[in-house]
Coordinates of C-alpha atoms in Angstrom, one line a residue:
M16 CA 11.1 26.1 -84.7
N17 CA 12.7 23.3 -82.8
A18 CA 16.5 23.0 -83.1
I19 CA 17.6 20.8 -85.9
A20 CA 20.9 19.2 -86.7
Q21 CA 23.4 21.6 -88.1
H22 CA 24.0 19.6 -91.3
L23 CA 20.3 19.5 -92.0
E24 CA 20.1 23.2 -91.6
R25 CA 23.0 23.6 -94.0
I26 CA 21.3 21.3 -96.6
L27 CA 18.0 23.1 -96.4
D28 CA 19.6 26.5 -96.5
L29 CA 21.1 25.6 -99.9
A30 CA 18.1 23.5 -101.2
R31 CA 15.7 26.4 -100.9
W32 CA 17.5 28.1 -103.8
A33 CA 16.1 25.6 -106.3
P34 CA 14.1 27.3 -109.1
S35 CA 10.3 27.4 -109.2
G36 CA 7.8 29.0 -111.5
D37 CA 7.3 32.7 -110.5
N38 CA 9.2 31.9 -107.3
T39 CA 6.3 30.1 -105.8
Q40 CA 8.5 27.7 -103.8
P41 CA 5.9 24.9 -103.7
W42 CA 7.6 22.9 -101.0
R43 CA 7.8 22.6 -97.2
F44 CA 10.1 20.5 -95.0
E45 CA 9.3 18.3 -92.1
I46 CA 12.2 17.2 -89.9
L47 CA 11.7 13.5 -88.9
G48 CA 15.2 12.9 -87.6
D49 CA 18.8 14.0 -87.7
E50 CA 19.2 12.2 -91.1
H51 CA 15.6 12.3 -92.4
I52 CA 13.5 15.0 -94.0
L53 CA 10.0 14.7 -95.3
V54 CA 9.5 17.0 -98.3
H55 CA 6.0 18.2 -98.9
G56 CA 5.5 18.9 -102.6
L57 CA 2.6 21.2 -103.4
D58 CA 1.2 22.7 -106.6
T59 CA -0.7 25.7 -107.9
R60 CA -2.9 24.1 -110.6
D61 CA -6.1 25.4 -109.0
H62 CA -5.2 29.0 -109.7
V63 CA -2.2 29.2 -112.0
V64 CA -2.8 28.7 -115.7
Y65 CA 0.9 27.8 -116.2
D66 CA 0.7 24.8 -113.9
L67 CA -1.2 22.4 -116.1
D68 CA -1.9 19.2 -114.0
G69 CA 0.8 20.4 -111.6
H70 CA 3.6 19.6 -114.0
A71 CA 5.4 22.9 -113.6
S72 CA 5.4 22.5 -109.8
Q73 CA 6.6 18.9 -110.3
L74 CA 9.5 20.0 -112.3
A75 CA 10.3 22.5 -109.6
I76 CA 10.1 19.8 -106.9
G77 CA 12.4 17.6 -108.9
A78 CA 14.9 20.5 -109.1
L79 CA 14.6 20.9 -105.3
L80 CA 15.3 17.2 -104.7
E81 CA 18.3 17.3 -107.0
T82 CA 19.5 20.4 -105.2
M83 CA 19.1 18.6 -101.8
A84 CA 21.3 15.8 -103.1
I85 CA 24.0 18.2 -104.2
A86 CA 23.7 20.2 -101.0
A87 CA 24.1 17.0 -99.0
S88 CA 27.6 16.5 -100.5
A89 CA 28.6 19.7 -98.8
T90 CA 28.2 17.8 -95.5
G91 CA 29.9 14.6 -96.7
R92 CA 26.5 12.8 -97.1
S93 CA 24.6 11.0 -99.8
A94 CA 20.9 11.4 -100.2
T95 CA 18.3 8.6 -100.9
I96 CA 15.0 9.9 -102.1
Q97 CA 11.7 7.9 -102.2
R98 CA 8.2 9.2 -103.0
R99 CA 5.5 7.9 -100.8
P100 CA 2.8 6.1 -102.8
D101 CA -0.9 6.9 -102.8
T102 CA -0.5 10.5 -101.9
P103 CA -2.5 13.2 -103.8
E104 CA -0.7 14.8 -106.7
T105 CA -1.5 18.1 -105.2
H106 CA 0.4 17.2 -102.0
L107 CA 3.3 14.8 -102.8
L108 CA 5.5 13.4 -100.0
F109 CA 9.1 12.5 -100.4
D110 CA 11.3 10.8 -97.8
V111 CA 14.8 12.1 -98.1
R112 CA 17.3 10.2 -96.0
F113 CA 21.0 11.2 -95.6
R114 CA 23.9 9.0 -94.9
P115 CA 27.5 10.1 -94.0
E116 CA 30.0 8.8 -96.6
A117 CA 33.7 8.5 -95.7
G118 CA 35.9 10.4 -98.1
M119 CA 33.0 11.9 -100.0
T120 CA 33.9 15.1 -101.9
P121 CA 31.5 18.0 -102.6
D122 CA 29.6 17.9 -105.9
P123 CA 31.3 20.2 -108.5
L124 CA 27.9 22.0 -108.9
L125 CA 27.6 22.9 -105.2
P126 CA 29.0 26.5 -105.6
C127 CA 26.5 27.2 -108.3
I128 CA 23.3 26.6 -106.3
E129 CA 23.0 30.1 -105.0
T130 CA 24.6 31.9 -108.0
R131 CA 22.2 30.3 -110.6
V132 CA 19.8 33.0 -111.7
V133 CA 17.3 33.9 -114.4
Q134 CA 18.4 36.5 -116.9
R135 CA 15.4 38.0 -118.7
R136 CA 17.3 40.8 -120.5
P137 CA 19.3 40.6 -123.8
M138 CA 22.6 38.8 -123.6
S139 CA 25.6 38.4 -125.9
T140 CA 25.1 36.5 -129.1
R141 CA 28.5 34.8 -128.7
P142 CA 27.9 31.1 -129.5
L143 CA 28.7 28.2 -127.2
S144 CA 31.8 26.2 -128.0
G145 CA 31.6 22.5 -128.9
E146 CA 33.2 21.7 -125.6
Q147 CA 30.6 23.7 -123.7
K148 CA 27.7 22.1 -125.5
Q149 CA 29.2 18.7 -124.9
A150 CA 29.5 19.5 -121.1
L151 CA 25.9 20.6 -121.0
A152 CA 24.7 17.5 -122.8
G153 CA 26.8 15.3 -120.6
S154 CA 25.1 16.7 -117.5
L155 CA 21.9 15.1 -118.5
P156 CA 21.0 11.5 -117.4
E157 CA 21.2 8.6 -119.8
G158 CA 18.5 8.8 -122.5
Y159 CA 17.9 12.6 -122.1
S160 CA 19.1 14.9 -124.9
V161 CA 19.3 18.6 -125.8
I162 CA 18.4 20.3 -129.1
W163 CA 20.3 23.5 -129.9
Y164 CA 18.9 26.4 -132.0
E165 CA 21.9 28.5 -133.0
G166 CA 22.8 31.2 -135.6
F167 CA 20.7 34.1 -136.5
A168 CA 18.1 32.2 -138.6
Q169 CA 17.3 29.8 -135.8
R170 CA 17.3 32.4 -133.1
W171 CA 14.9 34.4 -135.2
R172 CA 12.5 31.4 -135.5
L173 CA 12.5 30.8 -131.8
A174 CA 12.2 34.5 -131.0
R175 CA 9.2 34.7 -133.3
L176 CA 7.7 31.7 -131.6
M177 CA 8.1 33.2 -128.2
F178 CA 6.8 36.6 -129.4
D179 CA 3.7 35.0 -130.8
N180 CA 3.2 32.9 -127.6
A181 CA 3.5 36.0 -125.6
K182 CA 0.4 37.4 -127.3
V183 CA -1.6 34.6 -125.7
R184 CA 0.1 35.1 -122.4
L185 CA -0.6 38.8 -122.3
T186 CA -4.2 38.8 -123.6
I187 CA -6.0 36.1 -121.6
P188 CA -7.5 37.0 -118.2
E189 CA -6.3 33.7 -116.7
A190 CA -2.7 34.7 -117.1
Y191 CA -3.4 38.3 -116.1
A192 CA -4.5 37.1 -112.7
V193 CA -1.2 35.3 -112.3
H194 CA 1.0 38.2 -113.5
K195 CA -0.8 40.6 -111.2
S196 CA -0.1 38.5 -108.1
V197 CA 3.5 37.5 -108.8
I198 CA 5.2 40.7 -109.6
E199 CA 6.5 42.9 -106.8
W200 CA 6.7 46.2 -108.7
G201 CA 9.7 48.5 -108.0
A202 CA 11.6 45.9 -106.0
Q203 CA 15.1 44.8 -106.7
F204 CA 14.7 41.6 -104.7
S205 CA 11.7 39.6 -103.6
T206 CA 11.5 36.6 -101.2
D207 CA 8.4 35.1 -102.8
K208 CA 7.7 36.9 -106.0
I209 CA 9.4 38.3 -109.1
P210 CA 10.9 41.7 -108.3
G211 CA 9.8 44.4 -110.8
Q212 CA 13.4 45.3 -111.7
A213 CA 14.0 41.7 -112.8
V214 CA 11.1 41.5 -115.2
G215 CA 13.2 42.6 -118.1
V216 CA 11.6 45.8 -119.4
D217 CA 12.8 49.4 -119.3
P218 CA 11.6 51.7 -116.5
L219 CA 9.0 53.5 -118.8
T220 CA 7.5 50.2 -119.9
A221 CA 7.5 48.9 -116.4
H222 CA 5.6 52.0 -115.2
F223 CA 3.1 51.6 -118.1
M224 CA 2.6 47.8 -117.3
R225 CA 2.1 48.5 -113.7
W226 CA -0.6 51.1 -114.4
V227 CA -2.3 49.1 -117.1
M228 CA -2.3 45.9 -114.9
A229 CA -4.2 47.6 -112.2
S230 CA -7.4 46.2 -113.7
W231 CA -8.4 43.7 -116.4
T232 CA -10.7 46.2 -118.0
R233 CA -7.8 48.5 -118.5
V234 CA -5.7 45.7 -119.9
G235 CA -8.4 44.7 -122.3
F236 CA -8.9 48.2 -123.6
F237 CA -5.2 48.8 -124.3
N238 CA -4.8 45.4 -125.9
T239 CA -7.8 45.9 -128.1
Y240 CA -7.4 49.4 -129.3
L241 CA -3.8 50.5 -128.6
F242 CA -1.7 47.2 -129.0
G243 CA -0.8 47.4 -125.3
H244 CA 0.7 43.9 -125.5
L245 CA 3.3 45.0 -128.1
P246 CA 5.9 46.8 -126.0
P247 CA 6.3 44.0 -123.5
R248 CA 6.4 41.4 -126.2
L249 CA 9.2 43.2 -128.0
Q250 CA 11.2 43.7 -124.8
L251 CA 10.5 40.4 -123.1
D252 CA 10.4 38.0 -126.0
L253 CA 11.5 39.2 -129.4
L254 CA 14.7 41.2 -128.5
P255 CA 15.9 38.8 -125.9
G256 CA 15.2 35.9 -128.2
L257 CA 17.5 37.4 -130.8
R258 CA 20.1 38.6 -128.3
C259 CA 21.4 35.3 -126.9
G260 CA 23.9 32.6 -127.7
A261 CA 21.3 30.0 -128.5
H262 CA 17.9 28.6 -127.7
F263 CA 17.6 25.0 -126.5
A264 CA 15.0 22.3 -125.7
L265 CA 15.5 19.4 -123.3
I266 CA 14.0 16.1 -124.4
A267 CA 13.1 13.2 -122.1
P268 CA 13.8 9.5 -123.2
A269 CA 10.0 8.9 -123.5
P270 CA 6.8 10.9 -123.3
L271 CA 6.2 12.3 -119.8
L272 CA 3.1 10.5 -118.4
S273 CA 3.5 10.3 -114.7
V274 CA 4.4 12.4 -111.7
D275 CA 7.7 10.5 -111.4
D276 CA 8.5 11.4 -115.0
Y277 CA 8.2 15.1 -114.2
I278 CA 10.2 14.7 -111.0
A279 CA 13.0 13.0 -112.9
A280 CA 12.9 15.6 -115.6
G281 CA 13.1 18.4 -113.0
R282 CA 16.2 16.8 -111.5
A283 CA 17.8 16.6 -115.0
M284 CA 16.8 20.3 -115.7
Q285 CA 18.5 21.5 -112.5
R286 CA 21.8 19.7 -113.3
F287 CA 21.8 21.2 -116.8
W288 CA 21.1 24.7 -115.4
L289 CA 23.7 24.4 -112.7
T290 CA 26.2 23.2 -115.3
A291 CA 25.5 26.2 -117.4
T292 CA 26.1 28.4 -114.4
R293 CA 29.4 26.6 -113.7
L294 CA 30.5 27.3 -117.3
G295 CA 29.7 31.0 -116.9
W296 CA 26.4 31.0 -118.9
L297 CA 23.0 32.5 -118.0
I298 CA 19.6 31.0 -118.8
Q299 CA 16.1 32.2 -119.1
P300 CA 13.3 29.5 -119.3
E301 CA 10.9 29.7 -122.2
M302 CA 8.1 27.5 -121.0
T303 CA 5.0 29.1 -122.4
P304 CA 5.0 27.2 -125.7
V305 CA 5.5 23.9 -123.8
I306 CA 2.6 24.6 -121.4
F307 CA 0.0 26.2 -123.7
T308 CA 0.5 23.7 -126.6
R309 CA 0.0 20.8 -124.1
Y310 CA -3.4 22.2 -123.2
H311 CA -4.2 22.2 -126.9
R312 CA -3.0 18.6 -127.5
Q313 CA -5.1 17.4 -124.5
G314 CA -8.2 19.3 -125.7
L315 CA -8.4 21.4 -122.6
I316 CA -10.1 24.8 -122.5
F317 CA -7.7 26.9 -120.5
T318 CA -9.1 30.3 -121.3
E319 CA -12.4 32.0 -122.0
T320 CA -10.7 33.9 -124.9
Q321 CA -11.6 32.1 -128.1
T322 CA -9.0 33.7 -130.3
A323 CA -6.3 32.6 -128.0
L324 CA -7.5 29.0 -128.2
G325 CA -7.2 29.2 -132.0
E326 CA -3.7 30.7 -131.9
V327 CA -2.4 28.0 -129.6
G328 CA -3.4 25.4 -132.2
W329 CA -1.2 27.2 -134.8
L330 CA 1.6 27.5 -132.2
N331 CA 1.4 23.8 -131.5
E332 CA 2.1 23.0 -135.2
R333 CA 5.1 25.4 -135.3
L334 CA 6.5 23.9 -132.1
D335 CA 6.1 20.4 -133.5
R336 CA 8.0 21.3 -136.6
L337 CA 10.8 23.0 -134.6
L338 CA 11.3 20.0 -132.3
G339 CA 11.1 17.3 -135.0
T340 CA 9.1 14.1 -135.3
G341 CA 8.1 12.4 -132.1
R342 CA 9.6 15.0 -129.7
I343 CA 6.7 17.3 -128.8
E344 CA 5.4 14.9 -126.1
R345 CA 9.0 14.5 -124.7
V346 CA 10.0 18.1 -124.4
F347 CA 9.9 19.3 -120.8
F348 CA 12.0 22.4 -120.7
M349 CA 13.0 25.1 -123.2
G350 CA 15.1 28.2 -122.7
R351 CA 17.6 30.6 -124.1
I352 CA 21.3 30.7 -123.0
G353 CA 23.9 33.4 -123.3
A354 CA 26.8 35.2 -121.8
G355 CA 26.9 38.6 -120.1
P356 CA 26.7 40.4 -116.8
R357 CA 24.6 38.9 -114.0
P358 CA 21.2 40.6 -113.5
W359 CA 21.2 43.3 -110.8
A360 CA 17.8 42.2 -109.6
R361 CA 16.6 38.7 -108.8
S362 CA 14.1 36.6 -106.8
T363 CA 15.5 35.5 -103.5
R364 CA 13.9 32.9 -101.2
K365 CA 11.9 32.6 -98.1
K366 CA 13.9 32.0 -94.9
T367 CA 14.6 28.4 -94.1
D368 CA 12.6 28.7 -90.9
D369 CA 9.6 29.7 -92.8
L370 CA 9.8 26.6 -95.0
I371 CA 10.0 24.1 -92.1
L372 CA 6.8 22.7 -90.7
N373 CA 6.5 22.4 -87.0
S374 CA 5.7 18.8 -86.2
G375 CA 5.6 19.4 -82.5

C-alpha cells in the first residue's frame, strides 16, 4: 500500500468498525488525494438471502459513511459525501471529501465507534428511562421516529415474533448456506465472520449446531424428525427476546424506495446505535422479520421450501399489526436493547490496509 496522509489513516481505522450484516464489510477504499476518498460500496445479493436487492448492504454502507463523518471530527475535519450517479447498485461509488474546520470539536459519539458491539445473549430487563428514550429518539434525523415495545407483554409479543421467524431462518437451505459460511466456530474473535463464541448459545448447543450444520441433509433430518431447530430458537430468539429492556423499530419518514433512502437510513441507524452505546446500552439487531416479510410483499420466491413461504405471509400480517397502519413499508431496522456486561466475544474487522484498493 502506498503511504497515505496520517489523518486519512486515522479516519479509515475508525470507519472500518461500522456494522455490517454477518461482518461482511461490503466496502473498499480508494485514496484519490490527501482529502479525498472514493468509497466502493458492494453487496451480497447474489448469494445471501438476507440481502434482498442489496438493501442490507446499503444500510451497512450508510452506517460506514456516517462513521466516516464522525471519525473525521477526530482530525478537526468535516466530511462531504456524494454518490456518483449511474453506477450499478451492486457497486456503488461515493466521493468523500474532507475539509479542515477551525475550532471543530470531536463528535460526542466518536469514543463509541469501536466500543459499539452486538449482544446476542440475554440482558437485564431494566427499562429505559424517559430521558434515555428521548436522547435516542433525538439522535435520529428529522422525520425519522422510533417505536418502543416495553413491558413483559410487549416483549413477549416481539420474542414470539422473532422465535417464529427463526423457524424460517433455520429451516430453509438458502439461509443454511449463509450460516455455514459466516460462523467461525470456536473462535472468540473473527476479522471477517461471526465468532462461534459470540453466536449466543451455550457450549453444548454450539457443539450440536456445528455438527448438524456440517451438511444440509443432516440439518433437514434433525429439523424434520427431532425438532433440531428448537434449541437454537429458544436460546437465540425467545429467551433473549424476553430478557431485554425493550424492543424497538426505526421508522423512516416515507417508504424506502431508492438506494439513497437506504443509505440515509443506514446513517440514521448508526447514530441511534452509537447513542445507545454512549448511554451504556447494548443492542442486538432483529432484522429477519423486516427482510423476509419484504420478500412476501414483493411477491418474490426466496426459498424452495413451500411451508416457509406460507409462514412468511402470516408473519407479515403480525408485523403489520405490531408496527401500526402505514409503517411496514417505512420500517428499516428492528432490534432489542438492554443493559448488562459487554460480550466477551465479538467480530473484529479486517486491517485497514486490506480494505484499501491499490490504485497505482
